[in-house]
């Protein structure tokens, strides 16, 4: 646990909220540094749901239980890799990303 935050498996009520965390995190990149589609699009909700049902989505929640960061692990051909990791900008630089990894 990072002070004031809890890291754990994503709960079903978190799934629809993760896209907002993702787009907020993309907003900190300077214009032209990432594809514009990355700013406006998030991972599809079905991908979050499938990965979460498999136990492969982890969230960082604040003291009120609101997700402020997440990591998605994908497994292909028996190999796991970090597919996505984001932290809302207002919660950045507190060790949340490192704890999620």
Short mmCIF file of C-alpha atoms in Angstrom, two decimals:
data_model
loop_
_atom_site.label_atom_id
_atom_site.label_comp_id
_atom_site.label_asym_id
_atom_site.label_seq_id
_atom_site.Cartn_x
_atom_site.Cartn_y
_atom_site.Cartn_z
CA UNK A 1 0.00 0.00 0.00
CA UNK A 2 1.21 3.46 -0.91
CA UNK A 3 0.36 5.93 1.84
CA UNK A 4 -3.31 6.85 1.39
CA UNK A 5 -3.88 4.44 -1.50
CA UNK A 6 -4.75 0.78 -1.77
CA UNK A 7 -3.51 -1.50 -4.55
CA UNK A 8 -5.59 -4.56 -5.38
CA UNK A 9 -7.56 -6.44 -8.02
CA UNK A 10 -9.99 -4.28 -9.99
CA UNK A 11 -13.53 -4.64 -8.75
CA UNK A 12 -16.43 -4.71 -11.23
CA UNK A 13 -17.52 -1.23 -10.15
CA UNK A 14 -14.05 0.07 -11.10
CA UNK A 15 -14.10 -1.25 -14.68
CA UNK A 16 -16.17 1.53 -16.29
CA UNK A 17 -14.14 4.22 -14.46
CA UNK A 18 -10.74 3.16 -15.75
CA UNK A 19 -11.16 4.82 -19.16
CA UNK A 20 -11.34 8.24 -17.46
CA UNK A 21 -8.07 7.52 -15.64
CA UNK A 22 -6.48 6.48 -18.93
CA UNK A 23 -7.53 9.58 -20.87
CA UNK A 24 -6.55 11.87 -17.98
CA UNK A 25 -3.09 10.29 -17.90
CA UNK A 26 -2.73 10.75 -21.69
CA UNK A 27 -3.49 14.47 -21.31
CA UNK A 28 -0.12 15.17 -19.66
CA UNK A 29 1.86 14.29 -22.80
CA UNK A 30 2.78 17.29 -24.97
CA UNK A 31 0.89 17.67 -28.24
CA UNK A 32 2.56 15.66 -30.98
CA UNK A 33 4.40 13.36 -28.58
CA UNK A 34 1.78 10.60 -28.75
CA UNK A 35 -0.79 9.77 -31.42
CA UNK A 36 -3.88 11.95 -31.07
CA UNK A 37 -6.08 8.84 -30.99
CA UNK A 38 -4.27 7.86 -27.77
CA UNK A 39 -5.55 11.02 -26.09
CA UNK A 40 -9.19 10.37 -26.89
CA UNK A 41 -9.52 6.61 -26.97
CA UNK A 42 -9.12 4.16 -24.16
CA UNK A 43 -8.84 0.42 -23.99
CA UNK A 44 -12.26 -1.04 -24.80
CA UNK A 45 -14.40 -1.87 -21.77
CA UNK A 46 -14.72 -5.54 -22.85
CA UNK A 47 -10.90 -5.84 -22.71
CA UNK A 48 -10.89 -4.45 -19.14
CA UNK A 49 -13.72 -6.79 -18.20
CA UNK A 50 -12.09 -9.89 -19.66
CA UNK A 51 -8.69 -9.14 -18.15
CA UNK A 52 -10.27 -8.30 -14.78
CA UNK A 53 -12.29 -11.53 -14.74
CA UNK A 54 -8.99 -13.34 -15.29
CA UNK A 55 -7.50 -11.45 -12.32
CA UNK A 56 -5.21 -9.39 -14.55
CA UNK A 57 -6.31 -5.82 -13.79
CA UNK A 58 -5.11 -4.08 -10.67
CA UNK A 59 -6.24 -0.70 -9.41
CA UNK A 60 -4.93 1.93 -7.07
CA UNK A 61 -7.78 3.46 -5.14
CA UNK A 62 -7.83 6.55 -2.98
CA UNK A 63 -9.19 6.70 0.56
CA UNK A 64 -12.74 6.90 -0.81
CA UNK A 65 -12.33 3.74 -2.89
CA UNK A 66 -12.16 5.64 -6.19
CA UNK A 67 -9.75 4.27 -8.80
CA UNK A 68 -6.88 6.68 -9.50
CA UNK A 69 -4.59 4.30 -11.36
CA UNK A 70 -4.54 0.87 -12.93
CA UNK A 71 -2.38 -1.74 -14.57
CA UNK A 72 -3.53 -4.33 -17.11
CA UNK A 73 -1.61 -7.56 -17.50
CA UNK A 74 -2.14 -9.57 -20.67
CA UNK A 75 -1.08 -13.16 -21.14
CA UNK A 76 -0.36 -14.46 -24.62
CA UNK A 77 1.06 -17.91 -25.34
CA UNK A 78 1.86 -18.31 -21.64
CA UNK A 79 3.84 -15.07 -21.46
CA UNK A 80 2.60 -12.20 -19.30
CA UNK A 81 3.29 -8.57 -20.12
CA UNK A 82 2.19 -5.16 -18.94
CA UNK A 83 -0.27 -3.96 -21.56
CA UNK A 84 -1.24 -0.64 -19.96
CA UNK A 85 -0.52 1.30 -16.81
CA UNK A 86 -1.91 4.74 -16.01
CA UNK A 87 -2.21 7.03 -13.03
CA UNK A 88 -4.45 10.10 -12.93
CA UNK A 89 -2.23 13.20 -13.11
CA UNK A 90 -3.46 14.63 -9.82
CA UNK A 91 -2.19 11.46 -8.09
CA UNK A 92 1.11 11.19 -9.98
CA UNK A 93 4.58 11.06 -8.46
CA UNK A 94 3.49 9.30 -5.29
CA UNK A 95 4.74 5.80 -6.08
CA UNK A 96 1.40 4.53 -7.33
CA UNK A 97 2.70 3.40 -10.73
CA UNK A 98 5.65 1.60 -9.16
CA UNK A 99 3.32 -0.12 -6.71
CA UNK A 100 1.00 -1.21 -9.50
CA UNK A 101 3.89 -2.76 -11.39
#
